[in-house]
Amino acid sequence: MATEEKKKELLEKLRNAVIQYDEDTAKEAANEALAVGLEANDAIFNGLVSGMVEVGKMFEAQEYFVPELLMCADALYAGLDILKPHVQQLDLGVKGSVVIGTVEGDVHDIGKNIVKMMFDVAGFTVYDLGRDVPLDKFVQEQLRTDSDLVCLSAMMTTTMTGMKKVIDDLRAKNPNVKIMIGGAPVSQDVADKYGADGYAKDATNALKDAINMIESLKKMKDEVEAKKAK
Amino acid sequence: MKTSLKRELRDHGATVVGIAGLRGYLSGEIAHLDRAVSIGVDRKLNEDTLALLVKLQKRTVRFLKARGHRTLAIPPDSDRKKGTFISQLYSLFNHKMAATSAGLGWIGKNGLLISPDHGPRLSLATVLTDAQLTPDRPMAHSLCGGCTLCIEHCPSGAITGADWSRSQPFVEMVRLADCRSHKMNKRKTEGKPNCGLCINICPYGRQNGSNLRHG
């Protein structure tokens, strides 16, 4: 087992590899972490993800721009690919599955991919429909996979309106599913108007909200089942 | 810093290195990285050209990052991993633009970068950065002159014969569909889509004959 000091050093190395968008170092640090017996979970969350959270802040502060953000995400995945097979059990209190995609007519999927990455990291089962996804497909996929959560993304105001239709159709088929929307033109107002359960302005918030939602959903299910049992 | 970067890259196998100033020429996503380090390696039938370019590119990234600058490495065209996040931005930028802007050469009638010393025989990689390196003088127009060898030898007649100039970037020089369909035919008959006659025939960079290849 590694000493505390060595652990700390490796977590810092993973974190900095993501911030410095250095794929090679991310891989190297991930392998070292496994070699000294650092828990994969620990390495992912206190190393890689901690770095990505910092990157998110830098992006918000306009210190980093789109290219840096993308390269950081690549560095995170480089480390994640090595660590993920060694994850014993991700314990976030919640496990969920999510259907995610960019709505019909819209090919902008950078934001969607970053949100997807956060779900991946958190151990969700992710059904990624990609971009320019026909509206019906979201409903079909939710029914097929019985996912707890559907995430819709749109970059343009013209395609954003498609979200409303998906939300209405999903509600008609399955009132319990939680729906989150995101993308440049989306705001809390839009989310309220369209009847979405959540709106997230960035990937970190999306993950937090998603976990809260799934928690409340599971609680609701438990309560219903408890009543039935009586 | 510019001199030591150039020296380091040459010492490690770069044939040519130039710095391009690109302020005002880049799309919004990458506009803050307004210098390009353009790296050329003479192919010379060298199978390791690609590996060498990738190494030089990494070296450039390390050099600039160590000095606190940002970098975006645009890999050689034949070494692009698909499916990474950053690969979505590669299409925003092209190596030949960096090379001509850095004064390494011009765009020949065959649509390729022609270096005065190495002709169309350079493979290119680019590193964009925000380090304010002094740009080299960009190439303004073609030095192909009256030479029409590549036009005469092109088996698919794809070369229009137009002369490149920096001030008129949108002139069609090679009819890509013709060039491509010829190469696809070669793939069918010979198993490989290789042609390259317009490279072999170019008199630039061929003086000593050591680079001469017969197609």
CSV table of C-alpha atoms in Angstrom, one decimal, chain B residues 27-103:
chain,number,residue,atom,x,y,z
B,27,SER,CA,-12.0,31.1,-36.5
B,28,GLY,CA,-13.4,32.1,-33.1
B,29,GLU,CA,-12.7,28.9,-31.2
B,30,ILE,CA,-9.0,29.1,-31.8
B,31,ALA,CA,-8.5,32.8,-32.3
B,32,HIS,CA,-6.5,33.2,-29.0
B,33,LEU,CA,-3.8,30.9,-30.4
B,34,ASP,CA,-2.6,33.3,-33.0
B,35,ARG,CA,0.9,32.0,-33.6
B,36,ALA,CA,1.6,28.7,-35.5
B,37,VAL,CA,4.8,26.7,-35.3
B,38,SER,CA,5.0,25.0,-38.7
B,39,ILE,CA,7.3,22.0,-38.8
B,40,GLY,CA,8.3,20.3,-42.0
B,41,VAL,CA,10.2,17.0,-42.4
B,42,ASP,CA,11.6,15.9,-45.7
B,43,ARG,CA,10.1,12.5,-46.6
B,44,LYS,CA,13.0,11.1,-48.6
B,45,LEU,CA,11.3,7.7,-48.7
B,46,ASN,CA,11.7,7.7,-45.0
B,47,GLU,CA,9.2,5.5,-43.3
B,48,ASP,CA,9.7,7.2,-40.0
B,49,THR,CA,8.6,10.6,-41.1
B,50,LEU,CA,5.3,10.4,-39.4
B,51,ALA,CA,6.8,9.2,-36.1
B,52,LEU,CA,9.4,11.9,-36.2
B,53,LEU,CA,6.8,14.6,-36.9
B,54,VAL,CA,4.7,13.4,-33.9
B,55,LYS,CA,7.8,13.5,-31.7
B,56,LEU,CA,8.8,17.0,-32.9
B,57,GLN,CA,5.3,18.1,-32.2
B,58,LYS,CA,5.3,16.8,-28.7
B,59,ARG,CA,8.7,18.4,-28.2
B,60,THR,CA,7.2,21.8,-29.3
B,61,VAL,CA,4.3,21.4,-27.0
B,62,ARG,CA,6.6,20.6,-24.0
B,63,PHE,CA,8.9,23.5,-24.8
B,64,LEU,CA,6.0,26.1,-25.0
B,65,LYS,CA,4.1,24.7,-22.0
B,66,ALA,CA,7.2,24.7,-19.8
B,67,ARG,CA,7.4,28.4,-20.5
B,68,GLY,CA,3.8,29.0,-19.5
B,69,HIS,CA,2.1,29.1,-22.9
B,70,ARG,CA,-0.9,27.4,-24.4
B,71,THR,CA,-0.7,25.0,-27.2
B,72,LEU,CA,-2.9,23.2,-29.6
B,73,ALA,CA,-1.1,20.5,-31.6
B,74,ILE,CA,-2.7,19.9,-35.0
B,75,PRO,CA,-1.4,16.4,-35.8
B,76,PRO,CA,-0.1,15.4,-39.3
B,77,ASP,CA,-3.0,14.6,-41.6
B,78,SER,CA,-2.2,10.9,-41.5
B,79,ASP,CA,-2.0,10.7,-37.7
B,80,ARG,CA,-5.5,11.9,-36.6
B,81,LYS,CA,-7.2,9.8,-34.0
B,82,LYS,CA,-10.9,9.9,-34.5
B,83,GLY,CA,-13.3,10.1,-31.7
B,84,THR,CA,-11.3,12.4,-29.4
B,85,PHE,CA,-12.9,15.6,-28.3
B,86,ILE,CA,-10.2,17.8,-29.8
B,87,SER,CA,-10.4,16.1,-33.2
B,88,GLN,CA,-13.6,18.1,-33.8
B,89,LEU,CA,-11.5,21.2,-34.1
B,90,TYR,CA,-8.8,19.9,-36.5
B,91,SER,CA,-10.8,20.8,-39.6
B,92,LEU,CA,-10.7,24.5,-38.5
B,93,PHE,CA,-7.0,24.7,-39.5
B,94,ASN,CA,-4.8,23.5,-42.3
B,95,HIS,CA,-1.0,22.8,-42.3
B,96,LYS,CA,-0.4,24.4,-45.7
B,97,MET,CA,-1.8,27.7,-44.5
B,98,ALA,CA,0.5,27.7,-41.5
B,99,ALA,CA,3.5,26.8,-43.7
B,100,THR,CA,2.9,29.5,-46.3
B,101,SER,CA,2.2,32.0,-43.6
B,102,ALA,CA,5.5,31.0,-41.9
B,103,GLY,CA,7.3,31.6,-45.2
